[in-house]
Short mmCIF file of C-alpha atoms and ligand atoms in Angstrom, two decimals:
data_model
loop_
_atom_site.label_atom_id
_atom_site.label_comp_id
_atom_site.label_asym_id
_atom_site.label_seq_id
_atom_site.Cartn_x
_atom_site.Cartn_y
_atom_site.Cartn_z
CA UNK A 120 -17.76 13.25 31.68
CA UNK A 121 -19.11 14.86 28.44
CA UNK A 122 -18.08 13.83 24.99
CA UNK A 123 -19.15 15.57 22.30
CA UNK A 124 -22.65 14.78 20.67
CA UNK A 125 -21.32 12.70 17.08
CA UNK A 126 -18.51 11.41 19.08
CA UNK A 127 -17.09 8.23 17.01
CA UNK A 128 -17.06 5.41 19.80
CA UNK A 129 -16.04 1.80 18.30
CA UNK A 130 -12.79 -0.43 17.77
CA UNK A 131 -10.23 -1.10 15.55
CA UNK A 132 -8.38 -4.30 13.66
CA UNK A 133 -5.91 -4.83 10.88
CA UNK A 134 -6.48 -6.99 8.13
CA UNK A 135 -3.46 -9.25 8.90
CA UNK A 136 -3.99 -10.15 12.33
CA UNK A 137 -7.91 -10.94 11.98
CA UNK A 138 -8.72 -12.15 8.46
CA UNK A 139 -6.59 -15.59 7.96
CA UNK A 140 -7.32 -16.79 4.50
CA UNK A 141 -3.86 -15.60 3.38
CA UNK A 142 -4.20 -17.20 -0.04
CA UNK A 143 -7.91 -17.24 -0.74
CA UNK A 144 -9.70 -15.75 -3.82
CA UNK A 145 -7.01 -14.62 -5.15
CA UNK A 146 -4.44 -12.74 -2.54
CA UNK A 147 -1.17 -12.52 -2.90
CA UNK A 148 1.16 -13.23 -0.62
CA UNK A 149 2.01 -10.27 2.05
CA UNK A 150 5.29 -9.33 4.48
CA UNK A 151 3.05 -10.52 7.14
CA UNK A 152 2.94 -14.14 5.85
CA UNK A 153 6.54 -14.57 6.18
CA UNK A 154 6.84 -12.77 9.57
CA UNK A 155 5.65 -15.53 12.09
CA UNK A 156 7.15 -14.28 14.66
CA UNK A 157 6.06 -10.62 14.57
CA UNK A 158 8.89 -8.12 15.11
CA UNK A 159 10.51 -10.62 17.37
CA UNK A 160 12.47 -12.92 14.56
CA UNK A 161 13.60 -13.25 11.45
CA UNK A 162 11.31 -13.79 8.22
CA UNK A 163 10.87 -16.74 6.49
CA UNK A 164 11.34 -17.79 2.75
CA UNK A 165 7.76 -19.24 2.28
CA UNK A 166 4.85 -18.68 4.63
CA UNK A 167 4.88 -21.35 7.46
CA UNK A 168 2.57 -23.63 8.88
CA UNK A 169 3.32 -21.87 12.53
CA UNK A 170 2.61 -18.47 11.12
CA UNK A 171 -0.66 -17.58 13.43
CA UNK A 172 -1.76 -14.87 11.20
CA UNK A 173 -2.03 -16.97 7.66
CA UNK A 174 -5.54 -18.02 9.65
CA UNK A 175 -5.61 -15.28 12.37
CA UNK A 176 -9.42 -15.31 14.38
CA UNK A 177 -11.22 -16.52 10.03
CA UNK A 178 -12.55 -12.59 10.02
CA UNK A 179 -12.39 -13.25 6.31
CA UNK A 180 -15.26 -15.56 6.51
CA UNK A 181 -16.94 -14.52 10.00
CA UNK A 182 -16.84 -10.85 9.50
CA UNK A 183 -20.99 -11.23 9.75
CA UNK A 184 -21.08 -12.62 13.36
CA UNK A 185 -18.22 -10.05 14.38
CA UNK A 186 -19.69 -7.18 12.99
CA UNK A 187 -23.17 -8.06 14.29
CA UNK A 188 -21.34 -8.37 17.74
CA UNK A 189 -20.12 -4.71 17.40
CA UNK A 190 -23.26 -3.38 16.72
CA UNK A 191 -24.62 -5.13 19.89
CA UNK A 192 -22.26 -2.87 21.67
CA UNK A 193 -23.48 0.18 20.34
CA UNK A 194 -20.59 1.03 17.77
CA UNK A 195 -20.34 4.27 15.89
CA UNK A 196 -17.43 3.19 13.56
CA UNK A 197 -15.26 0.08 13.11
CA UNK A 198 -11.66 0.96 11.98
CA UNK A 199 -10.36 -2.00 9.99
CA UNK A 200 -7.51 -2.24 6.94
CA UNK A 201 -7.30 -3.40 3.49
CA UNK A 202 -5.50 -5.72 2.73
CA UNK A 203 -3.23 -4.40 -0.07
CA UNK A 204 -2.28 -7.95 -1.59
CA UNK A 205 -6.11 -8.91 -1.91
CA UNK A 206 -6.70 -6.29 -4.30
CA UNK A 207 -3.37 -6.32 -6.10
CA UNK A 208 -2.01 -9.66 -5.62
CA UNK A 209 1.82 -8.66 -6.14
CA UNK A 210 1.31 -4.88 -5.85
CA UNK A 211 2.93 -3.83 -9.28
CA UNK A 212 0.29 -5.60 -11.23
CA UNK A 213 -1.71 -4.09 -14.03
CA UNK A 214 -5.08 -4.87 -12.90
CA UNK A 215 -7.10 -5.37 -9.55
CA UNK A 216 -8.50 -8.80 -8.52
CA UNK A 217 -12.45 -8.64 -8.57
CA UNK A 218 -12.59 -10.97 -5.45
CA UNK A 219 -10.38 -8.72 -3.42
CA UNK A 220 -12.70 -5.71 -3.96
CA UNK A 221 -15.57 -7.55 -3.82
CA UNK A 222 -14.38 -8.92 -0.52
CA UNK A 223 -14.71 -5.57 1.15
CA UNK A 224 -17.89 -4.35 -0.64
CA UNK A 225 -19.92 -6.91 1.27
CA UNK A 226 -17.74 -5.61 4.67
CA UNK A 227 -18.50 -2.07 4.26
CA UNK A 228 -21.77 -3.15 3.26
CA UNK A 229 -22.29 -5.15 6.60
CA UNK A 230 -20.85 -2.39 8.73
CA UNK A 231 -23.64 0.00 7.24
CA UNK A 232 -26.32 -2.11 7.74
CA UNK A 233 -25.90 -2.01 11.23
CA UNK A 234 -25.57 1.90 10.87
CA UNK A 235 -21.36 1.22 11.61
CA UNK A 236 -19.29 3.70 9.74
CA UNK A 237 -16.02 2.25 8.52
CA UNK A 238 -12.61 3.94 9.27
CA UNK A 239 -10.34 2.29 6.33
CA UNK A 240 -6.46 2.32 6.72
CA UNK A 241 -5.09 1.86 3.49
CA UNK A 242 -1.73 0.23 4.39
CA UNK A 243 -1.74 -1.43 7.90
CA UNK A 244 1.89 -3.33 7.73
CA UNK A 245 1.00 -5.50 4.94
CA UNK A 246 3.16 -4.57 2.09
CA UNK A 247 2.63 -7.27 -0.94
CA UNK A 248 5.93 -9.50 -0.51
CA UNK A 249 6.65 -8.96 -4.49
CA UNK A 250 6.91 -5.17 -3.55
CA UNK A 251 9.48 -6.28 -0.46
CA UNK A 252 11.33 -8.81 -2.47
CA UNK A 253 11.52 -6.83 -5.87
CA UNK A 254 11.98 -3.45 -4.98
CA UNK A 255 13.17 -3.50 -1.21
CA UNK A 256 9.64 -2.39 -0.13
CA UNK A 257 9.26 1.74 0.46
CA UNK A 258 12.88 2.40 -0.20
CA UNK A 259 12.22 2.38 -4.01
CA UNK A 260 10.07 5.42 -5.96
CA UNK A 261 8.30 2.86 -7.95
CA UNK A 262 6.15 1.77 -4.95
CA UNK A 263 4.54 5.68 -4.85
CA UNK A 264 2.98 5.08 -8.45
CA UNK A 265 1.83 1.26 -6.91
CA UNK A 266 0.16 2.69 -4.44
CA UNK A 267 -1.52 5.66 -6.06
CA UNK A 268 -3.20 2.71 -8.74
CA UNK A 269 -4.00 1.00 -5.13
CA UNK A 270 -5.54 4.16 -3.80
CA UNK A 271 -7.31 5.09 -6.99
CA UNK A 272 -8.95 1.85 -7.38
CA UNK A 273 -10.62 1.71 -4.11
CA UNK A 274 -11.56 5.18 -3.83
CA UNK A 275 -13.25 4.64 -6.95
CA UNK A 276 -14.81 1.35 -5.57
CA UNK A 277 -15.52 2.45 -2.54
CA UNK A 278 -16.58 6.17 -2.65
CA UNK A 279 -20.13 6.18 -1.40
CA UNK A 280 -19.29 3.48 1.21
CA UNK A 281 -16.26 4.44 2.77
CA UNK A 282 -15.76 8.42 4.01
CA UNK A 283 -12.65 8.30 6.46
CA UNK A 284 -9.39 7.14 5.43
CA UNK A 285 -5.91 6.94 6.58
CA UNK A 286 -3.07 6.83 4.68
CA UNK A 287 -0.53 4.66 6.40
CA UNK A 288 -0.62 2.88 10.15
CA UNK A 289 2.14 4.16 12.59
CA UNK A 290 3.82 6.21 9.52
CA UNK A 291 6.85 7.00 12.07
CA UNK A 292 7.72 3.08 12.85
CA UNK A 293 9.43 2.64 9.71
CA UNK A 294 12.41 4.79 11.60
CA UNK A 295 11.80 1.52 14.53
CA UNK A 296 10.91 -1.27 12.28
CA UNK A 297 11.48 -1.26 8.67
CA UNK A 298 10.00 -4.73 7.11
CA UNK A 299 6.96 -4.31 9.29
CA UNK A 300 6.58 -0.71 8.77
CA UNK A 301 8.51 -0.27 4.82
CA UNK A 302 8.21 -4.00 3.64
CA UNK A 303 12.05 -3.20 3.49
CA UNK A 304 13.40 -6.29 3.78
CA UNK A 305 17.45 -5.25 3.80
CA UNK A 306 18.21 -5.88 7.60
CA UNK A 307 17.88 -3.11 9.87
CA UNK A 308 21.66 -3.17 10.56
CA UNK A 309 22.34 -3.12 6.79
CA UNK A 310 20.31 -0.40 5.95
CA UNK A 311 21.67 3.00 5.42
CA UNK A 312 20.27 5.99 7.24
CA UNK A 313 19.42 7.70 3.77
CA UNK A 314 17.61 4.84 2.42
CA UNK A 315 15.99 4.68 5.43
CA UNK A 316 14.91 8.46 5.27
CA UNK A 317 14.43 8.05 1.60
CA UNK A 318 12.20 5.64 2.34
CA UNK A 319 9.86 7.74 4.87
CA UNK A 320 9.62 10.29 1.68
CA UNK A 321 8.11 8.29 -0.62
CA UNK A 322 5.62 7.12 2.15
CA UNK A 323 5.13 11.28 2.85
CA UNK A 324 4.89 11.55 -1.03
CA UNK A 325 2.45 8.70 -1.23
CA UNK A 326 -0.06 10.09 1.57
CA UNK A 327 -0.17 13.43 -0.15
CA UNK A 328 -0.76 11.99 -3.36
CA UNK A 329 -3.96 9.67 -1.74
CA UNK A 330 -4.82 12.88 0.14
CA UNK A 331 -5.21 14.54 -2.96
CA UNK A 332 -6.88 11.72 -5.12
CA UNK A 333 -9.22 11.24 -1.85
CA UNK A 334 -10.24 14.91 -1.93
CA UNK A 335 -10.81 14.44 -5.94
CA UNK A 336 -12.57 11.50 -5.97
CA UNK A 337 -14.92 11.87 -2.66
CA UNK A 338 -14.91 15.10 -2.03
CA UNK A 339 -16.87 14.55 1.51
CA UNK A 340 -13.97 11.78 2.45
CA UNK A 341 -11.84 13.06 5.46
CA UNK A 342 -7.83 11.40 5.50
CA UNK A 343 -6.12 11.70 8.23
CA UNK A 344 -2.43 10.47 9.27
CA UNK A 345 -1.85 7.61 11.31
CA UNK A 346 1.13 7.93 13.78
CA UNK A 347 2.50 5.97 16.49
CA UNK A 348 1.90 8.43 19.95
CA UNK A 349 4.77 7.94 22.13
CA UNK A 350 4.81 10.56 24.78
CA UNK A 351 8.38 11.58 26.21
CA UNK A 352 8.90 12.01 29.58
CA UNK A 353 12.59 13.24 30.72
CA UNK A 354 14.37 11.12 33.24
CA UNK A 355 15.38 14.19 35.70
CA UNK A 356 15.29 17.99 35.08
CA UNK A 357 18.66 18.24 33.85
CA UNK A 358 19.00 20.07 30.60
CA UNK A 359 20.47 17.26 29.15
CA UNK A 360 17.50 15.53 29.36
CA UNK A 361 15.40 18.03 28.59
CA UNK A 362 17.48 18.19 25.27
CA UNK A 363 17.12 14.19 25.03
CA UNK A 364 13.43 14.24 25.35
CA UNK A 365 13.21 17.06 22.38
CA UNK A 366 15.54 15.55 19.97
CA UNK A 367 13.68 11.72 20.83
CA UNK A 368 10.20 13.90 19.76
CA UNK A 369 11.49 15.72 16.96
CA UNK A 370 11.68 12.04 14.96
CA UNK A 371 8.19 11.27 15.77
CA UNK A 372 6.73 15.04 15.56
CA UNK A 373 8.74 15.29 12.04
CA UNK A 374 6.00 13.05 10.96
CA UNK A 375 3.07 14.95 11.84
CA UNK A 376 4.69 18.14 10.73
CA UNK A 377 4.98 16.59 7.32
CA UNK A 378 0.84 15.52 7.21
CA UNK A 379 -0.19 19.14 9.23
CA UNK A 380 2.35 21.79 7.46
CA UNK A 381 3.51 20.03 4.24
CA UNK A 382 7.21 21.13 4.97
CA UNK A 383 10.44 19.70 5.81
CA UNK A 384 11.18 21.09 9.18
CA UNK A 385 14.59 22.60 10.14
CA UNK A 386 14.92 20.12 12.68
CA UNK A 387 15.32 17.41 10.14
CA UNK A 388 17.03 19.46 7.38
CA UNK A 389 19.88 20.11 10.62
CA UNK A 390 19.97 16.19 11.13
CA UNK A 391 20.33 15.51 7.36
CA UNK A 392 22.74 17.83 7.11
CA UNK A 393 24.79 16.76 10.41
CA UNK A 394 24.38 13.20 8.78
CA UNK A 395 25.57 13.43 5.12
CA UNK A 396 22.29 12.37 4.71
CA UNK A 397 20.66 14.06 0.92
CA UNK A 398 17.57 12.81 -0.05
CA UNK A 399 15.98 12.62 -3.79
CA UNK A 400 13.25 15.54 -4.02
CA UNK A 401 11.79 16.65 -6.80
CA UNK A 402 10.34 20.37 -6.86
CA UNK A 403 6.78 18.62 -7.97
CA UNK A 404 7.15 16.82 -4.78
CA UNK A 405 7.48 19.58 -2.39
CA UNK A 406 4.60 20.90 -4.01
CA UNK A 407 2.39 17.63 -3.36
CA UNK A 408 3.30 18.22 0.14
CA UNK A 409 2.26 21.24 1.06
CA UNK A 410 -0.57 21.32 -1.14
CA UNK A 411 -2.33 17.98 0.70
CA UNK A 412 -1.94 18.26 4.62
CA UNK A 413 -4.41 16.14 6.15
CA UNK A 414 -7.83 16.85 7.32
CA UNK A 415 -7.31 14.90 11.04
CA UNK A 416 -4.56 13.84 12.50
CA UNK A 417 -5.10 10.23 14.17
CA UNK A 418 -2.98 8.12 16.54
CA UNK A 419 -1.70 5.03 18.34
CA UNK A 420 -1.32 5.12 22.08
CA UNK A 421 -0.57 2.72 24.53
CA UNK A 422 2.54 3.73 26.71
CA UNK A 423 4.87 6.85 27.45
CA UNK A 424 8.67 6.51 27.85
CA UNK A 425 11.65 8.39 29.18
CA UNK A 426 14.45 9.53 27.79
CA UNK A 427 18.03 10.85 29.73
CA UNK A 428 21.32 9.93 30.43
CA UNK A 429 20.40 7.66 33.09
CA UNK A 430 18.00 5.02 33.46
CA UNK A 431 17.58 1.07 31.83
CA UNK A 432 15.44 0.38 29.05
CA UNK A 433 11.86 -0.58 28.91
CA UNK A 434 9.95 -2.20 26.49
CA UNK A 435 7.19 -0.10 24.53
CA UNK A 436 5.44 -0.04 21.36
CA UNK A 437 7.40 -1.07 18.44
CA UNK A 438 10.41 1.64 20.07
CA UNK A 439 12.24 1.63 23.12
CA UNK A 440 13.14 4.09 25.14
CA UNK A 441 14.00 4.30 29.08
CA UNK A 442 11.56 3.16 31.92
CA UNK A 443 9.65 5.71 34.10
CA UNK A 444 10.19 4.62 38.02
CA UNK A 445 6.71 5.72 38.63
CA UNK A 446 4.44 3.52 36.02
CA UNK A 447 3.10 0.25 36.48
CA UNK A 448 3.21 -2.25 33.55
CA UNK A 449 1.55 -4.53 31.58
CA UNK A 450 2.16 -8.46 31.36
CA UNK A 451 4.41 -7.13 28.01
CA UNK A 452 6.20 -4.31 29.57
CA UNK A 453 4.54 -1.87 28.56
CA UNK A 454 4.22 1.08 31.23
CA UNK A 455 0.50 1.93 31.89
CA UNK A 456 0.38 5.88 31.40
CA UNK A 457 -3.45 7.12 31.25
CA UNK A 458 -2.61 10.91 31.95
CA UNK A 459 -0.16 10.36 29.24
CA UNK A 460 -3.32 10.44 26.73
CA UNK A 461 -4.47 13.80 27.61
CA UNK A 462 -0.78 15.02 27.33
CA UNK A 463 -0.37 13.68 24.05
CA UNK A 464 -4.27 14.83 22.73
CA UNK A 465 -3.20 18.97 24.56
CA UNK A 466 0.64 18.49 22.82
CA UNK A 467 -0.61 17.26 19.45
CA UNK A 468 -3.87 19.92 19.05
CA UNK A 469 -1.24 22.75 20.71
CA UNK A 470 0.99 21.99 17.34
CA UNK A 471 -1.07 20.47 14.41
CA UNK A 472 -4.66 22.05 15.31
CA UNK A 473 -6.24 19.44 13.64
CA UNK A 474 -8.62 17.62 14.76
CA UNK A 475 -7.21 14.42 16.79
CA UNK A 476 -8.64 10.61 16.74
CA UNK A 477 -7.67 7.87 19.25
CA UNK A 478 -7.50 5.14 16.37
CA UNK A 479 -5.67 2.68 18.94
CA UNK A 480 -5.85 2.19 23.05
CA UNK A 481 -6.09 -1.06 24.69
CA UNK A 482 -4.13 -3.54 26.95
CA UNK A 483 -2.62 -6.57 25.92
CA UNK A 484 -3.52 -8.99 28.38
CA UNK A 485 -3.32 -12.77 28.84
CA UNK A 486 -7.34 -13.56 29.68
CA UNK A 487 -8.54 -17.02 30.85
CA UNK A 488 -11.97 -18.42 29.92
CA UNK A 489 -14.30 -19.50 33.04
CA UNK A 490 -17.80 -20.06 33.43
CA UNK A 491 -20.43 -17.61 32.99
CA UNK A 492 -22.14 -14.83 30.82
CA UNK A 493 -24.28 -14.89 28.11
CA UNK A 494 -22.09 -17.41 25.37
CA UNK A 495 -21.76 -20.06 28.82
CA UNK A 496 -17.87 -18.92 29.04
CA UNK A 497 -16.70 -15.58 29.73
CA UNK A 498 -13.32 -13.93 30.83
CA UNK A 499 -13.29 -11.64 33.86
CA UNK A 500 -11.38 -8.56 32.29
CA UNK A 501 -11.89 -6.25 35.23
CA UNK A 502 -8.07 -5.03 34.84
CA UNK A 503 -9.44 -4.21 31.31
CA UNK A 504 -12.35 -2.04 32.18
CA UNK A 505 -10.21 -0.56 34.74
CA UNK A 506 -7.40 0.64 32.06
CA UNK A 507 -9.76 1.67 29.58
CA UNK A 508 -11.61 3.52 31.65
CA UNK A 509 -8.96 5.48 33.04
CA UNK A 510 -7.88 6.45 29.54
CA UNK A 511 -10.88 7.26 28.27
CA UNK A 512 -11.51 9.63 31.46
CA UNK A 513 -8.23 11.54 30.30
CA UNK A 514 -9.85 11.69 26.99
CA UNK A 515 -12.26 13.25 28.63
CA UNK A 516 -10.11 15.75 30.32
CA UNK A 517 -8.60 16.56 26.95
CA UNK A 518 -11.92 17.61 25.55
CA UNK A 519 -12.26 19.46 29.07
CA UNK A 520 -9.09 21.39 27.91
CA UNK A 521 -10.22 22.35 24.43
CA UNK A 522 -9.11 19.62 22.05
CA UNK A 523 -11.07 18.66 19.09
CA UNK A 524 -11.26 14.78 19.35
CA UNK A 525 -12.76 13.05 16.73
CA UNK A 526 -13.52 9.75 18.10
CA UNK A 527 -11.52 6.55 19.95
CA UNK A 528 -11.58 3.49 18.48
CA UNK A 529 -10.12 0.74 21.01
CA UNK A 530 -7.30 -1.71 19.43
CA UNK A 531 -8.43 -5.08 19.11
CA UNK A 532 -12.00 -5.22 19.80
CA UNK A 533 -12.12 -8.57 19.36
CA UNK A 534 -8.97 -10.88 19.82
CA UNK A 535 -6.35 -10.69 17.28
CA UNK A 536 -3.09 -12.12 16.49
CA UNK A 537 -0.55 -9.50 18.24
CA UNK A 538 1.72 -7.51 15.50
CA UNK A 539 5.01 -7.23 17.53
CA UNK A 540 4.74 -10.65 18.64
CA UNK A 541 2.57 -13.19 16.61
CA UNK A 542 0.81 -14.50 20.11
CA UNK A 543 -3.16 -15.97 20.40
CA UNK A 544 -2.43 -14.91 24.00
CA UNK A 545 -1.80 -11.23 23.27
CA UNK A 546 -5.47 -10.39 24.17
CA UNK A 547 -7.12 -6.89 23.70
CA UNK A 548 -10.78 -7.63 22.75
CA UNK A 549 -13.91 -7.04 24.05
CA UNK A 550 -14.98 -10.40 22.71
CA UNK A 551 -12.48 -14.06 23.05
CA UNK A 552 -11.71 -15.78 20.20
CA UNK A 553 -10.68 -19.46 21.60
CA UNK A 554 -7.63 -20.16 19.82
CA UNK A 555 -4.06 -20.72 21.14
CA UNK A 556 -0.68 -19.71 20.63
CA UNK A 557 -0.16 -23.01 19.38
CA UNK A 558 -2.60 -22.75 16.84
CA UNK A 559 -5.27 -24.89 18.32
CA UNK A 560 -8.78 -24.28 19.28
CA UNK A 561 -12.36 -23.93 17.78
CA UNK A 562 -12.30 -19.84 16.90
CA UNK A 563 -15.72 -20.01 18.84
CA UNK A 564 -16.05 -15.99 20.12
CA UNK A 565 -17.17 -15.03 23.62
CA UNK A 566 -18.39 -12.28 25.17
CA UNK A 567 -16.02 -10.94 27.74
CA UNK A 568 -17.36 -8.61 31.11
CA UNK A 569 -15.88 -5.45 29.02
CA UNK A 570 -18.17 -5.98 26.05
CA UNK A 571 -21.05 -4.62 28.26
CA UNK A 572 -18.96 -2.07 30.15
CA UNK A 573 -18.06 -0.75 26.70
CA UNK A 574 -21.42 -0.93 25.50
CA UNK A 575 -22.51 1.21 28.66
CA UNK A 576 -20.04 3.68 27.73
CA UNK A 577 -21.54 4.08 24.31
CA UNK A 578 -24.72 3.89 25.61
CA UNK A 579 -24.10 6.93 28.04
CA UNK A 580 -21.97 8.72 25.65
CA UNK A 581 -19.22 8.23 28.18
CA UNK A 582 -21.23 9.22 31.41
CA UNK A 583 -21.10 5.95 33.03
CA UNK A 584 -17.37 6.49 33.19
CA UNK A 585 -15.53 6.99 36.51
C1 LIG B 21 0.32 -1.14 16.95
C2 LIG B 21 -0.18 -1.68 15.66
C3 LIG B 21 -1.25 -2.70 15.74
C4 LIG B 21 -1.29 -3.48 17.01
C5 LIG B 21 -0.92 -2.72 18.26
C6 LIG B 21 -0.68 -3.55 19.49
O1 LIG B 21 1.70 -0.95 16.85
O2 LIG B 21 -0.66 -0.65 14.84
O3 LIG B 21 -1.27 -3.43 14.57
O4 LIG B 21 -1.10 -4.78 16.96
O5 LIG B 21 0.19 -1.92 18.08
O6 LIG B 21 0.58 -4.15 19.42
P1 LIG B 21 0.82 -5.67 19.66
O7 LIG B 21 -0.10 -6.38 18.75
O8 LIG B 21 2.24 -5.89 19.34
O9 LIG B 21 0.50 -5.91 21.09
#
């Protein structure tokens, strides 16, 4: 296996589900407080005791020992977010709060000590509530001038520290999940298609605009799109199907086609059309667009699904689809599809040619703590290793083929409070965090058997793979 020479190994985290301190120094209050149970219930008025995330794994105030643990592994780059409400409490205010920024100046500033470059997602599913509650979240224009002041104040702050950006996580689940995505906080069911679709333009609008203030302010800072990967298999090889699969993957690819070409694609303009669907665009606007494609083009990936007349549903990343008879699955339901990487990296490079990076991969897994290794308790993760090795050797067959990959940055590198569902017990990392779904527990990290299979892999540069 040979990966390229500055390959970016490392991992990746989200403000939310790692920091806790919800309402320290100054944050405001964000969708993700009021979502306790993840996707899987309704919000609530006020944040809640049960709400795992309001303390997630205390990243906020053991980012040092973390960090230092990543660099023991060997990491290139650590991908984590912002957290939008820290530095503007309610989103529309005037002025940034110092602690916020200051906040991430010592992070970045930890991450290069230990020669770790951070990978900085601007908006990672934590819209400031006030922007949910006052405006309906990405449905109103207002919240593209919010988040340009956002943008412009921490390029500002951090140009220097901070060279790759992306603009918005999973861009294409707002279609799938609208508060978590949007910070839209009209029901799902309630919501209209345009104001759902008017909704993904001022999110386009917004990521050209912090494309373009990027390139301004650091001109050596590379953005890149963030998009959930869902490859599409079809169910048998009956047209129909074939037609199924292509219509499923023009809603994701419209996204990328946006951040790589800057246009609306006929595709879409058909469906609006179909729909009675017309959106607010201003001439300026199109410009913007096509004016700030992206530099890279970066992704989620975790399953594939099917798609057909046939078939029952399966479970998958934030969007459904049908289940494909020949995967296995996690403890989640979500079907275990390593080849599907190196189709997604060929399909994705065959249309954008951009350069691709793997900014999420992992398995969800429920891990249990027994004796042994370095910290006295360790977790046997073997079924880990074993999936992200086999990914990562499709990765590998994808630079084989001729695709430009950037780097891979594994999801949850050290245990997190799950997005879709809230859970403790949702475990990716390289490193446990001992702390329940119930809440309890010391937050005392330990070193699972992947954290020195990984660091092997960096080590190598991905020969020790098999
Ligand atoms: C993606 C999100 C992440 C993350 C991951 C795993 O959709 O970008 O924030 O959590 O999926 O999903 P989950 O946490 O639901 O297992």
């Amino acid at each position: 296996m040979k990966f390229p020479e500055n390959f970016l190994w490392g991992g990746a985290v989200a403000a939310n589900q790692c920091e806790g301190a919800y309402n320290e120094d100054g944050k405001g209050i964000d969708i993700q407080d009021i979502m306790p149970q993840g996707i899987k219930g309704a919000p609530t008025a006020e944040p809640t005791e049960d709400n795992l995330k309001l303390k997630a794994i205390d990243f906020y105030h053991r980012y040092k020992e973390d960090i230092a643990l990543f660099a023991q592994m060997g990491f290139k780059i650590f991908r984590t977010s912002i957290a939008w409400s820290r530095i503007f409490p309610n989103g529309d205010d005037e002025q940034p709060n110092e602690a916020g920024l200051a906040f991430y100046d010592k992070l970045f500033d930890e991450c290069h000590k230990h020669g770790i470059e951070p990978l900085v997602t601007i908006s990672h599913y934590e819209t400031p509530l006030h922007l949910a509650k006052k405006y309906d979240g990405w449905t109103s224009h207002e919240l593209i001038g919010f988040y340009e002041r956002y943008c412009r104040t921490i390029f500002d702050r951090y140009k220097g520290k901070v060279k790759y950006w992306l603009t918005f996580n999973e861009i294409n689940s707002v279609l799938h999940a609208p508060l978590l995505s949007g910070g839209i906080l009209t029901p799902k069911d309630k919501l209209s298609e345009e104001k759902l679709y008017q909704a993904c333009h001022h999110e386009l609008v917004a990521s050209a605009l912090a494309t373009k203030l990027a390139h301004e302010i650091m001109p050596e800072a590379k953005v890149g799109c963030m998009i959930l990967a869902i490859p599409t298999y079809p169910l048998t090889p009956a047209p129909e199907d074939i037609i199924a699969v292509m219509e499923a993957n023009h809603f994701n690819d419209f996204f990328g086609d946006m951040h790589a070409r800057g246009v609306y694609p006929g595709y879409m303009k058909r469906y609006f059309r179909e729909k009675g669907i017309t959106l607010k665009i201003t001439p300026e606007e199109e410009t913007l667009l096509r004016e700030n494609t992206v530099d890279f083009i970066s992704f989620s990936y975790y399953v594939s699904i099917c798609e057909g007349a046939s078939g029952t549903a399966g479970e998958g990343n934030l969007m459904g689809g049908k289940k494909n008879p020949y995967l296995k699955e996690s403890e989640w339901g979500w079907q275990i599809d390593p080849k599907g990487l190196r189709y997604v990296l060929n399909r994705f490079y065959d249309r954008w040619q951009k350069p691709l990076f793997i900014v999420e991969n992992g398995l969800g897994a429920k891990d249990e703590l027994v004796p042994g290794g370095p910290d006295g308790r360790t977790v046997e993760d073997d079924y880990r290793i074993a999936y992200l090795n086999d990914h990562l050797v499709q990765v590998g067959e994808a630079i084989e083929d001729g695709v430009p990959v950037m780097g891979y940055t594994t999801w949850g590198c050290i245990d997190l409070v799950s997005a879709s569902t809230a859970q403790m017990s949702k475990r990716y990392g390289f490193i446990y965090v001992d702390r329940s779904d119930d809440g309890t527990g010391s937050l005392t990290r330990y070193r699972k058997k992947s954290f020195d299979w990984y660091k092997e892999v960096i080590a190598t540069n991905g020969e020790s793979l098999k």
